[in-house]
Amino acid sequence: MAVFAVFQTTFLLALLSLRTYESEVLSEPLPLTPESLKVSVNSTCQCLHLQWTVHSLAYHQELKMVFQIQISRFKTSNVIWVENYSTTVKRNQVLHWSWESELPLECAAHFIRMRSMVDDARIPKPGFWSNWSSWEEADAQNMLGHDPLFVFPKDKLVEEGSNVTICYVSRIHQDNISCYLEGVQIYGEQLDRSVSAFELKNVSFIREKGTNVFCKVDQGGVLGGIVLFVSKVLEEPKDFSCETQDLKTLTCTWDPGSDTGLTKQPSQSYTLFESFSGKKTLCKHRNWCDWQVAQDSQETYNFTLLAENYLRKRSVSILFNLTQRVHPMTPYNLLPKNVGATEATMTWKVHSIGNNSTLLCQLELLAEGKVIQQSNVSIKVNGEYLLSELEPDTEYVARVRCAYTNHFWKWSELISQKFNTAEAAPSEAPDVWRNLKMVSGHPTVSLFWKPLSKVHANGKILFYNVIVENLDKPSRFEVLSIPAPASSTELTLDQCSYQIHVTAHNSVGPSPASVIVVSGDPENEEVEQGRVNGTEDGFSVSWKPQSGDATGYVVEWCDGPQDLPCVLQWKNLGPNTTSTVISSGDFRPGVRYNFRIYGISTKRMAHLLEKKAGYLEELAPSDNPQVVMSRLTSHSFTLSWKDYPTESQPGFIQGYHVYLKPKAGEQCHPAFEKTVLPEDSVCCKYTIDNPEQKTFVVENLQPESVYEFIVTPYTSVGEGPLDAFTKVTTPDEYC
């Protein structure tokens, strides 16, 4: 009961004191003018720092007050800033407030004063302002030296895109001062006789060592300047991600963006904070940071990455489960073993993740840069897999990557290993052909074969065996070994029939044999020659099917023109084929190509069936025949060009044009047609439509007359050149 009495008495006294205070405020306003106002200048941040007290508070209660602050520049009447600052005040408490100036403080004197007002809910309204404090002057120019020209601010650090005000102070009071930003003149506003200010808008980053600004007196060479440090804007880190390789260490990575480092300002720093554990670490690198996994089985992590530099801060966060961010280390010791011609076993090892974890490994087999096999293998420490269906003597690349089986996050980096399969005996017989000719009365066989493709060679071909067996005398045969890469040989035979076997050999053994039978008898060349047309794809060659025992066909041709040594080419075709397209990159327009089609009998003998000739594209003749004139009379003469070869022309010769220029006034003979030559001269033309006709008699001429003639061949696309006419004069008919 006594305790309650004491408490009640204390409460009543406090209430009485508050009412007494409120009564005093209402009846006699307290003089709450700010006192002891002091102003200091901080040139580094271009700030004015104010401190003051309020001595007149009668009691120790805290009151909420508003302070109105005025700032003038150059003179007290030039107010540039008014701001109300609210705070809670105690008796004799030292209060602080700062103001940052856009104009460098060294370029103008500033004057500051303030007044206050109680703004406490416990005090009845209306409030009233106190008297103003005295003006306090802050003049940074007092700290300047004796140089005639100063430029400010010194060593200012701003972000790219900011607006910056610079100014100069001149003590020589001249108005012919020019200022330059990186050598380009800038223009500003004169604030008083000795001060001018320049506003630079949206400043750009130029170099790490800063941007140069200087001012100079046009006459006299007085110079002053500053370096303005413009930093790139600090970017928010991108692609922030964390992962572990061993469940012991987390590695967090990010894209830091542009480096904001300058000569005056170091690069941005990065701090990694984990909210569940409350731990943080200062990262040593700009784009990655290691974090030791907690030993208390913490599985969920909530990281915040804080990027900061002198001017600002940025942050990004990520929340994840540790076991869902496992990125295994690269497998190692990937090796082939038991490598054969068609199989190989690949072995490899992986780094243990712990807790006897299982990894899923992907084994890929590549040939010529393309993936041809892919297999998945689950392992704990050692991996092994049998690769089959490989090609002999082939270079392969095996590569392996692994992922955490419990929860797939990422594949590890790949490890690769090259290996070569062993050789095997060639799997296909060489493609063989022959050419028969008589040399000094003896039949000679030129034997040709094509190199086996890599798929069928199964290794490096070392030599070719050619076995020549006399069919008329079976006990006689000859064996020739032709070192690779030779692809032909010549055999001189007699009139007997021979069977020739050709095999290709590598280090393992021989290929199947190609068998061809030749006879010493000359080939039957009495075969009519047809024509074949060329297209963009080549020559479409067809022939009549052969009844009987034909086991296949061979089309033979030469790639080059007829006047060059023949590069014999051939194409083997099946028994049910009666057409094919012959293509070659060596085919040229205006060149005649001859094709010979052979049928192959069951006895492996080749018989010429058809001949074809054609042009990939016909052209007009490039020259005319050499014409001989004979049997000249007063009324006629004979022309002949029997030595003109038609086979070597750039198109099929369809005939000839005989041009005759008559004497003036003479009409063309009815057998000729009148034509106008390119040079507009009149001429008579006779057309010979038989390419085998190589003589022509020009008749119905006038005695003692001068004529001009020329003979031109023509193809389906044009005729020879009309350039050199030959003159002839008919004699007197009485001679």
XYZ file of C-alpha atoms in Angstrom:
735
model
C 0.000 0.000 0.000
C 2.908 2.336 0.798
C 4.520 1.644 -2.614
C 1.331 2.597 -4.415
C 1.143 5.842 -2.428
C 4.698 6.808 -3.436
C 4.018 6.023 -7.135
C 0.800 8.064 -7.081
C 2.583 11.042 -5.540
C 5.403 10.927 -8.170
C 2.913 10.739 -11.058
C 0.965 13.722 -9.756
C 4.160 15.788 -9.414
C 5.237 14.992 -12.993
C 1.806 15.865 -14.366
C 1.853 19.109 -12.412
C 5.321 19.972 -13.798
C 4.182 19.387 -17.421
C 1.081 21.520 -16.947
C 3.200 24.233 -15.376
C 5.572 24.098 -18.413
C 2.704 24.247 -20.897
C 1.279 27.194 -19.008
C 4.578 28.996 -19.264
C 4.847 28.336 -23.026
C 1.364 29.610 -23.676
C 1.738 32.694 -21.512
C 5.371 33.666 -22.112
C 7.016 32.364 -25.377
C 10.445 31.013 -24.731
C 13.356 32.566 -26.670
C 14.477 29.443 -28.623
C 16.803 31.145 -31.104
C 19.649 28.831 -32.275
C 22.921 29.755 -30.658
C 26.651 29.086 -31.093
C 26.232 28.614 -34.862
C 29.519 27.543 -36.445
C 30.189 26.902 -40.171
C 33.111 24.933 -41.626
C 34.113 24.273 -45.249
C 34.992 20.818 -46.622
C 36.544 21.326 -50.057
C 36.788 17.599 -50.778
C 33.010 17.143 -50.900
C 32.274 20.855 -51.520
C 30.133 20.878 -48.389
C 29.258 23.402 -45.684
C 29.008 21.784 -42.246
C 26.855 23.585 -39.642
C 26.713 22.985 -35.883
C 24.658 24.825 -33.210
C 22.837 24.448 -29.926
C 19.573 25.631 -28.324
C 20.419 26.818 -24.788
C 17.002 28.186 -23.937
C 15.212 24.931 -23.304
C 14.027 25.200 -19.709
C 13.539 21.537 -18.998
C 15.186 18.293 -19.849
C 12.320 17.011 -21.962
C 12.986 16.385 -25.666
C 11.156 18.695 -28.046
C 10.588 18.272 -31.739
C 11.782 21.424 -33.495
C 12.103 22.806 -37.020
C 15.129 24.847 -38.046
C 14.872 27.036 -41.122
C 18.278 27.527 -42.755
C 19.118 30.256 -45.271
C 22.243 30.318 -47.417
C 23.326 33.390 -49.378
C 26.108 33.730 -51.904
C 28.412 36.732 -52.404
C 26.195 38.877 -50.138
C 23.555 38.260 -47.487
C 20.730 39.561 -49.643
C 21.423 36.997 -52.396
C 19.632 34.006 -50.855
C 20.210 30.849 -52.955
C 18.939 28.140 -50.613
C 16.202 27.790 -47.979
C 15.557 24.507 -46.226
C 13.599 23.355 -43.166
C 15.374 20.784 -41.023
C 13.303 18.856 -38.450
C 14.807 17.004 -35.493
C 14.288 16.243 -31.805
C 16.324 18.521 -29.516
C 17.649 18.256 -25.974
C 18.969 21.121 -23.894
C 22.540 22.121 -24.880
C 22.631 19.352 -27.528
C 25.063 20.083 -30.392
C 23.145 19.762 -33.683
C 24.669 19.165 -37.125
C 23.583 19.745 -40.733
C 25.474 19.680 -44.056
C 24.833 21.214 -47.435
C 26.572 20.335 -50.711
C 27.168 23.194 -53.118
C 26.999 22.789 -56.877
C 29.251 25.799 -57.293
C 32.713 25.120 -55.856
C 32.896 26.852 -52.471
C 36.269 28.425 -53.296
C 34.621 30.625 -55.908
C 32.255 32.550 -53.647
C 31.747 33.617 -50.051
C 28.665 32.041 -48.449
C 26.549 33.394 -45.601
C 24.408 31.227 -43.337
C 21.778 31.945 -40.719
C 18.893 30.054 -39.138
C 15.828 30.318 -36.923
C 13.751 27.730 -35.149
C 10.217 26.790 -34.216
C 8.798 24.227 -31.785
C 6.818 21.604 -33.696
C 5.884 19.244 -30.905
C 2.432 17.644 -30.679
C 2.403 18.264 -26.923
C 2.621 22.009 -27.441
C -0.584 23.776 -28.530
C -0.646 25.462 -31.927
C 0.007 27.852 -33.469
C 3.805 27.727 -33.408
C 5.995 30.730 -34.040
C 9.465 31.269 -35.425
C 12.282 32.470 -33.259
C 14.475 35.361 -34.196
C 17.136 34.765 -36.852
C 20.605 33.983 -35.703
C 23.417 36.228 -36.853
C 24.836 35.668 -40.360
C 27.893 33.427 -40.341
C 30.312 33.802 -43.258
C 32.154 30.869 -44.885
C 34.779 32.115 -47.329
C 37.030 29.377 -48.735
C 38.911 31.990 -50.774
C 40.757 32.907 -47.605
C 42.594 29.598 -47.932
C 43.839 30.309 -51.472
C 47.397 31.223 -52.250
C 48.688 34.161 -54.258
C 48.370 32.770 -57.804
C 46.638 35.083 -60.277
C 44.190 32.416 -61.580
C 42.490 29.469 -59.898
C 40.137 26.835 -61.331
C 37.841 24.714 -59.124
C 36.827 22.112 -58.020
C 40.105 20.304 -57.492
C 40.136 16.542 -58.196
C 36.339 16.319 -58.438
C 35.036 12.755 -58.773
C 31.669 12.242 -60.519
C 29.814 9.557 -62.457
C 29.502 9.567 -66.200
C 26.322 11.400 -67.193
C 26.447 13.823 -64.269
C 26.241 17.616 -64.451
C 29.252 19.462 -63.011
C 29.797 23.160 -62.339
C 33.332 24.508 -62.547
C 34.492 28.031 -61.913
C 37.570 30.188 -61.939
C 38.757 32.933 -59.609
C 40.854 35.677 -61.189
C 42.890 38.070 -59.144
C 44.007 40.136 -62.115
C 40.438 41.274 -62.869
C 40.600 40.744 -66.612
C 37.638 39.787 -68.736
C 39.637 38.149 -71.509
C 39.891 34.706 -69.865
C 38.972 31.628 -71.955
C 38.281 28.140 -70.603
C 38.602 24.795 -72.382
C 37.350 21.239 -71.857
C 39.759 18.791 -73.507
C 40.911 21.584 -75.800
C 37.398 22.691 -76.817
C 36.377 26.133 -75.613
C 33.429 26.312 -73.197
C 31.257 29.287 -72.293
C 29.768 30.163 -68.932
C 28.287 32.900 -66.740
C 30.203 35.659 -64.975
C 29.102 35.706 -61.341
C 31.046 38.779 -60.294
C 34.036 40.763 -61.465
C 36.536 37.993 -60.713
C 34.448 34.792 -60.849
C 32.853 32.925 -63.745
C 31.055 29.571 -63.644
C 30.594 26.906 -66.334
C 28.013 24.111 -66.219
C 29.136 20.873 -67.906
C 26.128 18.704 -68.692
C 26.159 14.927 -69.081
C 29.928 14.566 -68.742
C 31.524 11.588 -70.494
C 34.228 9.171 -69.456
C 37.338 9.963 -71.488
C 40.270 8.300 -69.787
C 41.268 6.750 -66.474
C 43.650 9.616 -65.741
C 40.803 12.128 -65.877
C 39.416 14.911 -68.056
C 41.435 18.085 -68.474
C 39.869 21.532 -67.898
C 41.979 24.696 -68.029
C 41.530 28.429 -68.272
C 44.000 31.015 -69.543
C 44.368 34.729 -69.986
C 44.314 35.461 -73.697
C 47.081 38.016 -73.313
C 49.931 37.207 -70.987
C 49.970 33.418 -70.787
C 48.574 33.052 -67.241
C 47.210 29.513 -66.948
C 45.167 27.516 -64.415
C 43.447 24.159 -64.620
C 42.008 21.070 -62.951
C 41.589 17.365 -63.642
C 37.960 16.227 -63.517
C 37.693 12.521 -62.713
C 34.688 10.974 -64.511
C 33.932 7.408 -63.458
C 31.847 4.962 -65.437
C 28.560 4.193 -63.713
C 28.798 1.194 -61.421
C 26.698 -1.578 -62.978
C 24.573 -4.124 -61.193
C 26.382 -7.497 -61.386
C 24.889 -9.732 -64.080
C 24.617 -13.519 -64.346
C 25.254 -14.005 -60.640
C 25.513 -17.738 -59.991
C 27.074 -20.119 -57.449
C 28.077 -23.758 -57.815
C 30.273 -26.394 -56.188
C 32.515 -29.128 -57.545
C 33.024 -31.087 -54.332
C 30.316 -30.005 -51.845
C 33.112 -28.331 -49.865
C 33.655 -25.035 -51.650
C 31.148 -22.843 -53.454
C 32.417 -20.698 -56.302
C 30.246 -17.707 -57.132
C 30.726 -15.906 -60.435
C 29.227 -12.836 -62.082
C 29.706 -10.376 -64.883
C 30.970 -7.172 -63.255
C 30.385 -4.950 -66.267
C 32.603 -1.926 -66.869
C 35.525 -1.262 -64.568
C 34.920 2.027 -62.762
C 38.516 2.308 -61.568
C 40.369 5.593 -62.098
C 43.749 6.963 -61.130
C 42.047 8.698 -58.214
C 39.534 5.937 -57.433
C 40.195 2.176 -57.187
C 38.015 -0.355 -58.975
C 34.732 -1.363 -57.439
C 34.847 -3.897 -54.611
C 32.590 -6.911 -54.111
C 31.336 -8.409 -50.865
C 29.516 -11.729 -50.547
C 26.989 -11.980 -47.685
C 25.072 -15.129 -46.691
C 21.926 -14.300 -44.709
C 21.258 -17.667 -42.965
C 24.723 -17.882 -41.424
C 25.190 -14.117 -41.153
C 28.710 -14.452 -42.574
C 30.312 -12.306 -45.236
C 33.574 -12.156 -47.129
C 35.342 -9.474 -49.151
C 35.998 -10.918 -52.594
C 39.532 -10.729 -53.949
C 38.498 -10.815 -57.611
C 36.229 -8.697 -59.777
C 34.189 -11.584 -61.161
C 34.411 -14.566 -58.812
C 34.616 -15.466 -55.158
C 35.042 -18.684 -53.154
C 32.904 -19.555 -50.134
C 33.670 -22.415 -47.783
C 30.645 -24.668 -47.299
C 29.493 -24.854 -43.677
C 30.241 -28.073 -41.815
C 26.872 -28.013 -40.023
C 24.980 -29.568 -42.936
C 23.574 -26.252 -44.149
C 21.966 -27.004 -47.521
C 20.138 -23.775 -48.388
C 22.112 -20.616 -49.074
C 20.874 -17.073 -49.591
C 23.677 -14.962 -50.999
C 23.711 -11.221 -51.592
C 26.495 -9.821 -53.743
C 27.216 -6.186 -52.946
C 29.159 -4.097 -55.470
C 30.315 -0.664 -54.362
C 32.685 2.114 -55.287
C 33.214 5.655 -54.000
C 29.969 6.907 -55.529
C 27.315 4.203 -55.204
C 26.331 0.620 -54.301
C 24.575 -2.157 -56.212
C 23.416 -5.584 -55.060
C 21.893 -8.820 -56.383
C 20.727 -11.919 -54.498
C 20.358 -15.620 -55.161
C 18.704 -18.443 -53.158
C 19.528 -22.097 -53.867
C 20.029 -25.602 -52.483
C 23.642 -26.740 -52.355
C 23.018 -30.212 -53.788
C 21.272 -28.672 -56.788
C 24.339 -26.673 -57.815
C 26.941 -29.425 -58.253
C 29.225 -28.887 -61.250
C 31.643 -31.855 -61.273
C 35.328 -31.465 -62.036
C 36.623 -32.564 -65.417
C 37.198 -36.329 -65.748
C 40.819 -37.385 -66.163
C 42.990 -40.243 -67.463
C 40.794 -40.871 -70.519
C 42.688 -43.684 -72.303
C 41.984 -46.265 -75.026
C 42.910 -49.902 -74.486
C 42.535 -53.129 -76.475
C 42.228 -51.136 -79.689
C 41.383 -53.342 -82.665
C 40.224 -52.688 -86.198
C 36.543 -52.341 -85.292
C 36.490 -52.083 -81.467
C 38.193 -50.144 -78.664
C 37.638 -49.871 -74.914
C 37.771 -46.383 -73.359
C 38.615 -45.967 -69.660
C 38.589 -42.825 -67.489
C 38.445 -41.597 -63.903
C 36.387 -38.986 -62.065
C 36.937 -36.895 -58.951
C 34.855 -38.075 -56.008
C 32.160 -35.678 -54.812
C 31.673 -37.381 -51.474
C 29.050 -39.501 -49.775
C 29.766 -42.239 -52.326
C 27.943 -40.179 -54.976
C 27.173 -41.481 -58.465
C 28.022 -39.550 -61.603
C 26.367 -39.847 -65.000
C 29.047 -39.664 -67.703
C 28.406 -39.068 -71.370
C 30.885 -40.659 -73.797
C 30.921 -39.276 -77.346
C 32.782 -40.661 -80.335
C 33.714 -38.252 -83.129
C 34.992 -38.874 -86.651
C 36.018 -35.998 -88.893
C 34.670 -33.538 -86.331
C 31.150 -35.033 -86.153
C 29.583 -37.016 -83.316
C 28.786 -40.513 -84.600
C 28.122 -42.326 -81.297
C 26.895 -41.200 -77.875
C 26.534 -43.342 -74.744
C 25.640 -42.706 -71.065
C 27.481 -44.520 -68.260
C 26.799 -44.310 -64.483
C 29.996 -44.554 -62.408
C 31.399 -43.736 -58.975
C 35.165 -43.528 -59.554
C 36.248 -45.462 -62.665
C 34.560 -45.506 -66.068
C 34.827 -48.067 -68.865
C 32.954 -48.506 -72.137
C 33.384 -50.688 -75.237
C 33.117 -48.831 -78.545
C 32.122 -51.073 -81.446
C 31.262 -50.851 -85.148
C 34.386 -48.791 -85.802
C 36.101 -48.415 -89.155
C 39.611 -49.868 -89.519
C 42.589 -47.509 -89.774
C 40.511 -44.493 -88.787
C 41.319 -41.625 -86.448
C 38.656 -41.062 -83.829
C 38.239 -38.657 -80.947
C 36.609 -39.880 -77.746
C 35.433 -37.300 -75.229
C 33.759 -37.578 -71.837
C 31.836 -35.235 -69.562
C 30.002 -36.007 -66.326
C 27.112 -34.630 -64.250
C 25.854 -35.131 -60.694
C 23.216 -37.868 -60.784
C 21.186 -36.773 -57.736
C 20.243 -33.474 -59.352
C 21.474 -32.402 -62.772
C 22.932 -28.911 -62.781
C 25.705 -28.779 -65.363
C 27.970 -31.072 -67.304
C 31.607 -30.975 -66.366
C 34.153 -29.734 -68.873
C 35.004 -32.218 -71.621
C 38.170 -34.308 -71.728
C 39.205 -35.588 -75.171
C 41.502 -38.314 -76.439
C 42.509 -39.241 -80.001
C 43.115 -42.825 -81.060
C 43.472 -44.812 -84.269
C 41.917 -48.185 -84.988
C 44.116 -50.949 -86.378
C 44.286 -51.820 -90.067
C 42.274 -54.608 -91.681
C 42.631 -56.219 -95.079
C 41.058 -54.163 -97.892
C 37.354 -54.980 -98.209
C 36.775 -54.287 -101.888
C 38.482 -55.228 -105.142
C 40.136 -52.409 -107.110
C 38.166 -50.883 -109.975
C 40.194 -52.055 -113.000
C 40.032 -51.211 -116.717
C 42.258 -51.691 -119.743
C 43.155 -50.175 -123.085
C 44.294 -52.372 -125.980
C 46.582 -51.212 -128.759
C 49.107 -52.656 -131.187
C 52.738 -51.610 -130.700
C 55.201 -52.836 -133.349
C 52.787 -55.608 -134.290
C 52.394 -56.844 -130.696
C 49.210 -56.400 -128.663
C 49.883 -54.175 -125.666
C 47.542 -53.800 -122.743
C 47.574 -50.614 -120.671
C 46.129 -51.681 -117.342
C 44.561 -49.044 -115.040
C 43.033 -49.167 -111.552
C 41.525 -46.609 -109.215
C 42.844 -46.186 -105.658
C 40.555 -47.716 -103.076
C 38.550 -45.286 -100.976
C 39.585 -44.948 -97.339
C 36.460 -46.845 -96.320
C 37.529 -49.869 -98.382
C 41.329 -49.610 -98.128
C 41.200 -50.204 -94.324
C 44.797 -49.057 -94.081
C 47.671 -47.773 -96.163
C 47.894 -49.571 -99.498
C 51.517 -50.673 -99.928
C 51.461 -52.353 -103.350
C 49.280 -53.957 -106.009
C 49.704 -57.523 -107.230
C 49.007 -58.163 -110.935
C 48.757 -61.834 -111.934
C 48.708 -62.455 -115.702
C 47.476 -65.933 -116.589
C 47.640 -67.372 -120.130
C 44.256 -69.008 -120.744
C 45.510 -70.885 -123.774
C 48.460 -72.255 -121.803
C 47.202 -72.499 -118.199
C 50.581 -73.481 -116.803
C 52.032 -70.119 -117.746
C 51.415 -67.042 -115.593
C 53.309 -63.996 -114.449
C 53.128 -62.094 -111.158
C 53.927 -58.389 -110.973
C 54.163 -56.335 -107.763
C 53.493 -52.644 -108.385
C 54.392 -50.330 -105.445
C 51.698 -47.839 -104.402
C 50.662 -45.200 -105.283
C 51.113 -46.320 -108.918
C 47.769 -46.889 -110.626
C 48.703 -48.389 -113.997
C 51.094 -50.719 -115.792
C 51.679 -51.945 -119.357
C 51.679 -55.579 -120.447
C 53.012 -56.826 -123.794
C 51.149 -59.975 -124.845
C 50.905 -62.312 -127.756
C 47.859 -63.477 -129.669
C 46.629 -65.643 -126.790
C 43.840 -64.800 -124.349
C 44.842 -63.724 -120.839
C 43.088 -63.460 -117.548
C 44.420 -60.693 -115.327
C 43.912 -60.553 -111.522
C 44.573 -57.322 -109.622
C 44.658 -57.121 -105.800
C 45.519 -54.261 -103.420
C 47.651 -55.047 -100.346
C 48.133 -53.283 -97.016
C 50.048 -54.457 -93.940
C 47.290 -56.943 -93.043
C 46.667 -58.637 -96.355
C 45.168 -58.479 -99.874
C 41.841 -57.215 -101.104
C 39.439 -59.338 -103.155
C 40.676 -59.663 -106.740
C 39.421 -57.812 -109.801
C 39.419 -60.094 -112.832
C 39.514 -58.975 -116.435
C 40.092 -61.026 -119.598
C 41.835 -59.663 -122.708
C 42.536 -61.149 -126.078
C 45.418 -60.525 -128.387
C 42.989 -59.912 -131.232
C 42.398 -56.254 -132.141
C 39.110 -54.742 -131.007
C 36.221 -54.333 -133.402
C 36.125 -50.621 -134.203
C 33.370 -50.930 -136.826
C 30.746 -49.355 -134.618
C 28.669 -46.419 -135.719
C 29.206 -43.263 -133.683
C 26.232 -41.399 -132.236
C 25.940 -38.026 -130.613
C 25.293 -37.086 -127.015
C 24.259 -33.701 -125.651
C 25.898 -32.012 -122.709
C 24.038 -30.320 -119.866
C 24.983 -28.443 -116.715
C 25.216 -31.817 -114.938
C 27.455 -33.426 -117.570
C 26.738 -35.873 -120.392
C 23.696 -38.123 -120.285
C 24.885 -41.284 -122.049
C 22.509 -44.134 -122.915
C 22.766 -47.339 -124.940
C 20.728 -50.267 -126.103
C 20.452 -53.151 -123.641
C 22.342 -56.308 -124.606
C 20.589 -59.623 -124.620
C 22.532 -62.661 -123.537
C 25.288 -63.003 -120.998
C 26.212 -59.363 -120.253
C 27.244 -59.008 -116.595
C 27.715 -55.263 -116.731
C 28.770 -52.265 -118.777
C 31.730 -49.886 -118.818
C 31.642 -46.336 -120.202
C 35.106 -45.081 -121.198
C 36.187 -41.513 -122.059
C 39.053 -39.046 -121.866
C 38.774 -35.894 -119.788
C 40.995 -33.776 -122.029
C 40.823 -32.587 -125.655
C 41.763 -35.027 -128.385
C 45.021 -33.250 -129.241
C 46.335 -33.828 -125.686
C 47.486 -37.089 -124.086
C 44.442 -39.050 -122.997
C 43.707 -39.270 -119.292
C 41.609 -42.412 -119.464
C 38.487 -42.444 -117.326
C 35.864 -45.143 -116.948
C 32.700 -45.959 -115.070
C 31.569 -49.480 -114.135
C 27.819 -50.087 -114.265
C 25.531 -52.999 -113.460
C 23.888 -55.378 -115.976
C 20.453 -53.742 -115.723
C 21.721 -50.229 -116.424
C 21.279 -48.653 -119.859
C 22.095 -44.999 -119.100
C 24.281 -42.870 -116.875
C 25.399 -39.272 -116.388
C 29.113 -38.641 -116.854
C 30.286 -35.623 -114.874
C 33.720 -34.116 -114.501
C 35.118 -30.825 -113.323
C 37.558 -31.015 -116.247
C 34.872 -30.841 -118.939
C 35.081 -27.559 -120.905
C 32.805 -25.857 -123.493
C 33.929 -26.133 -127.099
C 35.739 -29.469 -126.593
C 34.554 -32.698 -128.215
C 34.450 -35.670 -125.871
C 34.221 -39.244 -127.134
C 32.562 -42.007 -125.139
C 32.849 -45.745 -125.745
C 30.358 -48.180 -124.228
C 31.516 -51.757 -123.567
C 29.544 -54.790 -122.549
C 31.190 -57.244 -120.110
C 30.480 -60.925 -120.742
C 30.297 -63.694 -118.167
C 33.816 -64.620 -119.213
C 34.961 -61.099 -118.138
C 35.643 -60.132 -121.775
C 34.839 -56.561 -122.879
C 33.157 -55.921 -126.235
C 32.715 -52.464 -127.779
C 28.995 -51.809 -128.220
C 28.570 -48.127 -129.081
C 30.445 -44.862 -129.555
C 29.186 -41.438 -128.599
C 30.568 -37.952 -129.148
C 29.357 -34.696 -127.725
C 30.086 -31.205 -126.423
C 29.305 -29.862 -122.999
C 28.466 -26.678 -124.932
C 28.955 -26.083 -128.638
C 30.719 -22.919 -129.793
C 31.063 -21.210 -133.170
C 34.217 -22.183 -135.147
C 37.180 -19.990 -134.277
C 38.969 -20.423 -137.623
C 38.200 -21.225 -141.232
C 39.629 -23.995 -143.439
C 42.648 -23.403 -145.636
C 41.018 -23.224 -149.072
C 42.868 -24.164 -152.275
C 41.639 -22.647 -155.568
C 42.083 -24.666 -158.795
C 40.730 -25.035 -162.325
C 40.398 -21.316 -162.937
C 38.572 -20.465 -166.195
C 36.920 -17.328 -167.532
C 33.586 -18.531 -166.092
C 34.465 -20.695 -163.041
C 36.970 -21.929 -160.485
C 37.068 -24.804 -157.976
C 37.534 -24.478 -154.190
C 38.668 -27.339 -151.933
C 39.576 -27.707 -148.223
C 40.060 -31.437 -147.820
C 42.557 -31.191 -144.967
C 40.126 -29.400 -142.612
C 39.686 -31.654 -139.473
C 36.137 -31.492 -138.126
C 36.773 -33.552 -134.965
C 38.888 -30.847 -133.320
C 36.391 -28.042 -133.883
C 34.434 -26.421 -131.001
C 31.117 -27.856 -132.224
C 29.673 -30.324 -134.696
C 30.332 -28.917 -138.198
C 26.953 -28.917 -139.936
C 28.215 -27.562 -143.252
C 29.931 -24.591 -144.901
C 29.090 -21.170 -146.258
C 30.724 -20.030 -149.490
C 30.726 -16.215 -149.780
C 31.354 -14.513 -153.148
C 31.653 -10.794 -153.697
C 30.584 -10.093 -157.347
C 31.748 -7.179 -159.429
C 29.730 -4.011 -159.308
C 26.241 -4.340 -160.757
C 26.382 -8.088 -161.107
C 23.478 -10.052 -159.631
C 23.819 -13.177 -157.462
C 23.386 -16.501 -159.255
C 20.048 -18.161 -158.404
C 21.891 -20.853 -156.390
C 23.273 -18.086 -154.100
C 21.363 -15.823 -151.791
C 22.036 -12.145 -151.430
C 23.342 -11.126 -147.999
C 24.820 -8.060 -146.366
C 28.085 -8.453 -144.483
C 28.729 -6.755 -141.129
C 30.648 -3.930 -142.853
C 27.535 -3.313 -145.008
C 29.000 -4.714 -148.231
C 26.733 -6.849 -150.436
C 27.709 -10.464 -150.914
C 26.369 -13.700 -152.374
C 26.205 -16.727 -150.053
C 25.892 -20.404 -150.889
C 25.143 -22.927 -148.121
C 26.630 -26.436 -148.162
C 24.596 -28.531 -145.686
C 26.801 -31.642 -145.933
C 29.812 -31.442 -143.557
C 31.578 -34.167 -145.573
C 31.514 -32.071 -148.771
C 34.810 -30.191 -148.944
C 34.864 -29.030 -152.604
C 32.755 -26.484 -154.446
C 32.733 -25.176 -158.026
C 31.950 -21.468 -158.401
C 30.297 -21.000 -161.813
C 28.539 -18.407 -164.030
C 31.310 -15.849 -163.677
C 32.195 -13.029 -166.024
C 35.529 -13.098 -167.906
C 38.192 -10.597 -166.934
C 36.437 -9.859 -163.640
C 37.702 -9.584 -160.056
C 35.915 -11.669 -157.420
C 36.499 -12.216 -153.687
C 35.602 -15.385 -151.817
C 35.781 -16.994 -148.382
C 34.630 -20.360 -146.989
C 33.416 -20.567 -143.368
C 32.248 -23.649 -141.458
C 29.173 -23.372 -139.243
C 27.850 -25.175 -136.174
C 24.496 -25.001 -134.415
C 25.531 -21.736 -132.693
C 27.355 -19.816 -135.431
C 29.925 -19.714 -138.200
C 33.618 -18.961 -138.576
C 35.035 -15.427 -138.848
C 34.280 -13.303 -141.947
C 37.612 -11.523 -141.982
C 40.002 -12.444 -144.840
C 38.515 -12.712 -148.363
C 40.703 -14.040 -151.181
C 40.759 -12.227 -154.530
C 40.676 -14.011 -157.865
C 40.558 -12.585 -161.431
C 38.944 -14.596 -164.188
C 40.925 -14.671 -167.493
C 39.780 -13.600 -170.974
C 37.544 -16.271 -172.395
C 39.684 -16.418 -175.552
C 42.905 -17.189 -173.768
